[in-house]
Structures are given as structure tokens and as C-alpha cells.
């Protein structure tokens, strides 16, 4: 049994869609409150955070202005939950903890400021056998 990294806190799941309107409408119908659609130049995606007390938050992610990170994925799928996000106090410590527990972790996208989270840094990492995780700096 591997030691649990207590410093990884679930934050949200990322839902990639070709158009965010139906996803936002469905989540609103489910009782979620969806924020405004914002464009993140650093990641070239459009984002909308939807939250509901007692339920996991959902980040709706759709195409940006160019051939961004979702282009290939959304050519194959109309919609797909493609990442889970964890908030971390110390990104390096979280990554070391994962690797020390025997998980292979590959950097997919280095830390960048995220407009949806007030400029806090986000990075993406591939964990084979689990999928893509996003690490969101707590500050």
C-alpha cells in the first residue's frame, strides 16, 4: 500500500467540451452556479468554473483562439472529463511524494499563472494508469 499524499486536496474536475453552453445549462439545472466564461491567453482555452455546495466543482474548458491543448482531444470527443485538479501548498513536495510512492509522473505543462484562479500557478502532469492531473498552487 502506498502512502497517501495528504498535501494534495481535490479542487475540481476538468470537462472539455466543443461548446460550453449546453454543459453550463445542464450544470445550472443541477443546481450549480456557473461563473462567467473567461479566456486564458497563457493556456489558449476558454474556461468557466461551476460550483455547488456539497458537490465536486467542474471547470468547463473549451477551445481557445488557436490550435491549443484541447484541439486533438475535441476532434475525437464531443465532451470528456480529462483532468482532475488538486490544490497544493508545495508543488515540488507533492511531486516528490507521488514519485516516492512509486507513481511515475511526467510533466505535461509547466507552471503558469491561471486567470480563472486569480493568477495562481497551475501545472499539468501525466500519471500513467490514472490520467492527467492539474496542480494548483494554494497561493
PDB file of C-alpha atoms in Angstrom:
ATOM      1  CA  UNK A   1       0.000   0.000   0.000  1.00  0.00           C
ATOM      2  CA  UNK A   2       1.345   3.417  -0.942  1.00  0.00           C
ATOM      3  CA  UNK A   3       1.419   6.335   1.481  1.00  0.00           C
ATOM      4  CA  UNK A   4      -1.284   8.932   0.776  1.00  0.00           C
ATOM      5  CA  UNK A   5      -0.029  12.435  -0.036  1.00  0.00           C
ATOM      6  CA  UNK A   6      -2.057  14.394   2.489  1.00  0.00           C
ATOM      7  CA  UNK A   7      -0.954  17.676   0.921  1.00  0.00           C
ATOM      8  CA  UNK A   8      -2.990  17.046  -2.294  1.00  0.00           C
ATOM      9  CA  UNK A   9      -6.540  18.418  -1.909  1.00  0.00           C
ATOM     10  CA  UNK A  10      -9.175  17.754  -4.559  1.00  0.00           C
ATOM     11  CA  UNK A  11     -10.223  21.043  -6.190  1.00  0.00           C
ATOM     12  CA  UNK A  12     -12.198  20.305  -9.372  1.00  0.00           C
ATOM     13  CA  UNK A  13     -12.585  18.121 -12.432  1.00  0.00           C
ATOM     14  CA  UNK A  14     -11.967  19.478 -15.898  1.00  0.00           C
ATOM     15  CA  UNK A  15     -14.655  18.912 -18.525  1.00  0.00           C
ATOM     16  CA  UNK A  16     -13.553  19.529 -22.121  1.00  0.00           C
ATOM     17  CA  UNK A  17     -16.399  20.409 -24.496  1.00  0.00           C
ATOM     18  CA  UNK A  18     -16.677  21.819 -28.006  1.00  0.00           C
ATOM     19  CA  UNK A  19     -19.147  24.448 -26.808  1.00  0.00           C
ATOM     20  CA  UNK A  20     -19.769  25.330 -23.175  1.00  0.00           C
ATOM     21  CA  UNK A  21     -23.409  26.420 -23.460  1.00  0.00           C
ATOM     22  CA  UNK A  22     -25.097  23.035 -23.004  1.00  0.00           C
ATOM     23  CA  UNK A  23     -22.677  21.958 -20.265  1.00  0.00           C
ATOM     24  CA  UNK A  24     -23.278  25.194 -18.321  1.00  0.00           C
ATOM     25  CA  UNK A  25     -27.038  24.884 -18.846  1.00  0.00           C
ATOM     26  CA  UNK A  26     -27.027  21.278 -17.569  1.00  0.00           C
ATOM     27  CA  UNK A  27     -24.905  22.107 -14.523  1.00  0.00           C
ATOM     28  CA  UNK A  28     -27.139  25.105 -13.733  1.00  0.00           C
ATOM     29  CA  UNK A  29     -30.171  22.831 -13.960  1.00  0.00           C
ATOM     30  CA  UNK A  30     -28.370  20.510 -11.475  1.00  0.00           C
ATOM     31  CA  UNK A  31     -28.094  23.413  -9.012  1.00  0.00           C
ATOM     32  CA  UNK A  32     -24.566  24.580  -9.827  1.00  0.00           C
ATOM     33  CA  UNK A  33     -23.665  28.245 -10.027  1.00  0.00           C
ATOM     34  CA  UNK A  34     -21.550  28.866 -13.110  1.00  0.00           C
ATOM     35  CA  UNK A  35     -19.235  31.833 -13.332  1.00  0.00           C
ATOM     36  CA  UNK A  36     -18.505  33.894 -16.424  1.00  0.00           C
ATOM     37  CA  UNK A  37     -16.682  32.495 -19.432  1.00  0.00           C
ATOM     38  CA  UNK A  38     -13.073  33.749 -19.432  1.00  0.00           C
ATOM     39  CA  UNK A  39     -10.271  33.462 -21.966  1.00  0.00           C
ATOM     40  CA  UNK A  40      -6.891  32.299 -20.643  1.00  0.00           C
ATOM     41  CA  UNK A  41      -4.195  33.559 -23.014  1.00  0.00           C
ATOM     42  CA  UNK A  42      -1.461  31.512 -21.272  1.00  0.00           C
ATOM     43  CA  UNK A  43      -3.249  28.230 -21.999  1.00  0.00           C
ATOM     44  CA  UNK A  44      -5.263  29.347 -25.056  1.00  0.00           C
ATOM     45  CA  UNK A  45      -8.552  27.996 -23.690  1.00  0.00           C
ATOM     46  CA  UNK A  46     -11.905  29.396 -22.604  1.00  0.00           C
ATOM     47  CA  UNK A  47     -12.912  28.473 -19.073  1.00  0.00           C
ATOM     48  CA  UNK A  48     -15.954  28.587 -16.827  1.00  0.00           C
ATOM     49  CA  UNK A  49     -15.984  27.381 -13.198  1.00  0.00           C
ATOM     50  CA  UNK A  50     -19.207  25.820 -11.906  1.00  0.00           C
ATOM     51  CA  UNK A  51     -19.697  25.159  -8.194  1.00  0.00           C
ATOM     52  CA  UNK A  52     -22.338  23.639  -5.951  1.00  0.00           C
ATOM     53  CA  UNK A  53     -22.186  23.172  -2.181  1.00  0.00           C
ATOM     54  CA  UNK A  54     -21.580  19.537  -1.344  1.00  0.00           C
ATOM     55  CA  UNK A  55     -20.689  18.544  -4.925  1.00  0.00           C
ATOM     56  CA  UNK A  56     -17.396  18.473  -6.839  1.00  0.00           C
ATOM     57  CA  UNK A  57     -16.605  21.668  -8.728  1.00  0.00           C
ATOM     58  CA  UNK A  58     -16.490  21.427 -12.518  1.00  0.00           C
ATOM     59  CA  UNK A  59     -14.262  23.525 -14.751  1.00  0.00           C
ATOM     60  CA  UNK A  60     -15.737  23.720 -18.248  1.00  0.00           C
ATOM     61  CA  UNK A  61     -12.899  24.026 -20.766  1.00  0.00           C
ATOM     62  CA  UNK A  62     -13.335  24.749 -24.462  1.00  0.00           C
ATOM     63  CA  UNK A  63     -11.297  25.846 -27.474  1.00  0.00           C
ATOM     64  CA  UNK A  64      -9.240  28.993 -27.380  1.00  0.00           C
ATOM     65  CA  UNK A  65      -8.287  31.067 -30.387  1.00  0.00           C
ATOM     66  CA  UNK A  66      -5.696  28.784 -31.957  1.00  0.00           C
ATOM     67  CA  UNK A  67      -4.630  25.171 -32.092  1.00  0.00           C
ATOM     68  CA  UNK A  68      -4.479  24.807 -28.312  1.00  0.00           C
ATOM     69  CA  UNK A  69      -4.081  21.833 -25.978  1.00  0.00           C
ATOM     70  CA  UNK A  70      -7.642  20.562 -26.453  1.00  0.00           C
ATOM     71  CA  UNK A  71      -7.777  20.622 -30.244  1.00  0.00           C
ATOM     72  CA  UNK A  72      -6.787  16.996 -30.854  1.00  0.00           C
ATOM     73  CA  UNK A  73      -8.896  15.698 -27.971  1.00  0.00           C
ATOM     74  CA  UNK A  74     -12.041  17.523 -29.081  1.00  0.00           C
ATOM     75  CA  UNK A  75     -11.607  16.301 -32.659  1.00  0.00           C
ATOM     76  CA  UNK A  76     -12.246  12.781 -31.298  1.00  0.00           C
ATOM     77  CA  UNK A  77     -14.739  13.508 -28.489  1.00  0.00           C
ATOM     78  CA  UNK A  78     -17.612  15.983 -28.147  1.00  0.00           C
ATOM     79  CA  UNK A  79     -17.130  16.072 -24.368  1.00  0.00           C
ATOM     80  CA  UNK A  80     -14.739  14.423 -21.970  1.00  0.00           C
ATOM     81  CA  UNK A  81     -13.721  14.728 -18.319  1.00  0.00           C
ATOM     82  CA  UNK A  82     -10.000  14.864 -18.966  1.00  0.00           C
ATOM     83  CA  UNK A  83      -8.290  16.069 -15.795  1.00  0.00           C
ATOM     84  CA  UNK A  84      -8.628  16.275 -12.044  1.00  0.00           C
ATOM     85  CA  UNK A  85      -7.186  19.224 -10.180  1.00  0.00           C
ATOM     86  CA  UNK A  86      -5.583  19.156  -6.766  1.00  0.00           C
ATOM     87  CA  UNK A  87      -4.649  22.203  -4.729  1.00  0.00           C
ATOM     88  CA  UNK A  88      -1.149  22.027  -3.238  1.00  0.00           C
ATOM     89  CA  UNK A  89       0.750  24.111  -0.720  1.00  0.00           C
ATOM     90  CA  UNK A  90       4.085  22.985  -2.189  1.00  0.00           C
ATOM     91  CA  UNK A  91       4.138  21.664  -5.773  1.00  0.00           C
ATOM     92  CA  UNK A  92       7.649  20.204  -5.517  1.00  0.00           C
ATOM     93  CA  UNK A  93       6.818  18.372  -2.290  1.00  0.00           C
ATOM     94  CA  UNK A  94       3.637  16.948  -3.838  1.00  0.00           C
ATOM     95  CA  UNK A  95       5.539  15.674  -6.884  1.00  0.00           C
ATOM     96  CA  UNK A  96       8.282  14.129  -4.741  1.00  0.00           C
ATOM     97  CA  UNK A  97       5.635  12.449  -2.592  1.00  0.00           C
ATOM     98  CA  UNK A  98       3.959  10.969  -5.666  1.00  0.00           C
ATOM     99  CA  UNK A  99       7.240   9.688  -7.072  1.00  0.00           C
ATOM    100  CA  UNK A 100       8.383   8.322  -3.705  1.00  0.00           C
ATOM    101  CA  UNK A 101       5.123   6.378  -3.558  1.00  0.00           C
ATOM    102  CA  UNK A 102       6.085   4.626  -6.790  1.00  0.00           C
ATOM    103  CA  UNK A 103       3.991   6.606  -9.259  1.00  0.00           C
ATOM    104  CA  UNK A 104       5.640   7.796 -12.442  1.00  0.00           C
ATOM    105  CA  UNK A 105       4.828  11.451 -13.077  1.00  0.00           C
ATOM    106  CA  UNK A 106       5.588  13.231 -16.342  1.00  0.00           C
ATOM    107  CA  UNK A 107       5.377  16.995 -16.785  1.00  0.00           C
ATOM    108  CA  UNK A 108       2.804  17.851 -19.463  1.00  0.00           C
ATOM    109  CA  UNK A 109       2.721  21.647 -18.981  1.00  0.00           C
ATOM    110  CA  UNK A 110       4.976  23.719 -16.691  1.00  0.00           C
ATOM    111  CA  UNK A 111       3.584  26.090 -14.040  1.00  0.00           C
ATOM    112  CA  UNK A 112       1.809  29.128 -15.483  1.00  0.00           C
ATOM    113  CA  UNK A 113      -0.444  31.779 -13.990  1.00  0.00           C
ATOM    114  CA  UNK A 114      -4.130  30.935 -14.437  1.00  0.00           C
ATOM    115  CA  UNK A 115      -6.588  33.778 -14.961  1.00  0.00           C
ATOM    116  CA  UNK A 116      -9.507  31.689 -13.643  1.00  0.00           C
ATOM    117  CA  UNK A 117      -7.711  31.319 -10.307  1.00  0.00           C
ATOM    118  CA  UNK A 118      -6.516  34.893  -9.837  1.00  0.00           C
ATOM    119  CA  UNK A 119      -3.043  34.283 -11.272  1.00  0.00           C
ATOM    120  CA  UNK A 120      -2.242  31.293  -9.061  1.00  0.00           C
ATOM    121  CA  UNK A 121       0.107  28.862 -10.778  1.00  0.00           C
ATOM    122  CA  UNK A 122      -1.178  25.700 -12.446  1.00  0.00           C
ATOM    123  CA  UNK A 123       0.815  22.862 -13.963  1.00  0.00           C
ATOM    124  CA  UNK A 124      -0.286  19.648 -15.638  1.00  0.00           C
ATOM    125  CA  UNK A 125       1.233  16.211 -15.093  1.00  0.00           C
ATOM    126  CA  UNK A 126       0.525  12.794 -16.570  1.00  0.00           C
ATOM    127  CA  UNK A 127       0.261   9.883 -14.131  1.00  0.00           C
ATOM    128  CA  UNK A 128       0.187   6.683 -16.230  1.00  0.00           C
ATOM    129  CA  UNK A 129      -2.699   4.452 -15.208  1.00  0.00           C
ATOM    130  CA  UNK A 130      -4.642   7.404 -13.781  1.00  0.00           C
ATOM    131  CA  UNK A 131      -4.513  10.269 -16.278  1.00  0.00           C
ATOM    132  CA  UNK A 132      -3.854  13.971 -16.346  1.00  0.00           C
ATOM    133  CA  UNK A 133      -3.706  15.899 -13.077  1.00  0.00           C
ATOM    134  CA  UNK A 134      -3.540  19.643 -12.603  1.00  0.00           C
ATOM    135  CA  UNK A 135      -1.689  21.048  -9.605  1.00  0.00           C
ATOM    136  CA  UNK A 136      -2.996  24.416  -8.410  1.00  0.00           C
ATOM    137  CA  UNK A 137      -0.845  26.468  -6.056  1.00  0.00           C
ATOM    138  CA  UNK A 138      -2.687  27.323  -2.843  1.00  0.00           C
ATOM    139  CA  UNK A 139      -1.431  30.919  -3.025  1.00  0.00           C
TER     140      UNK A 139
END
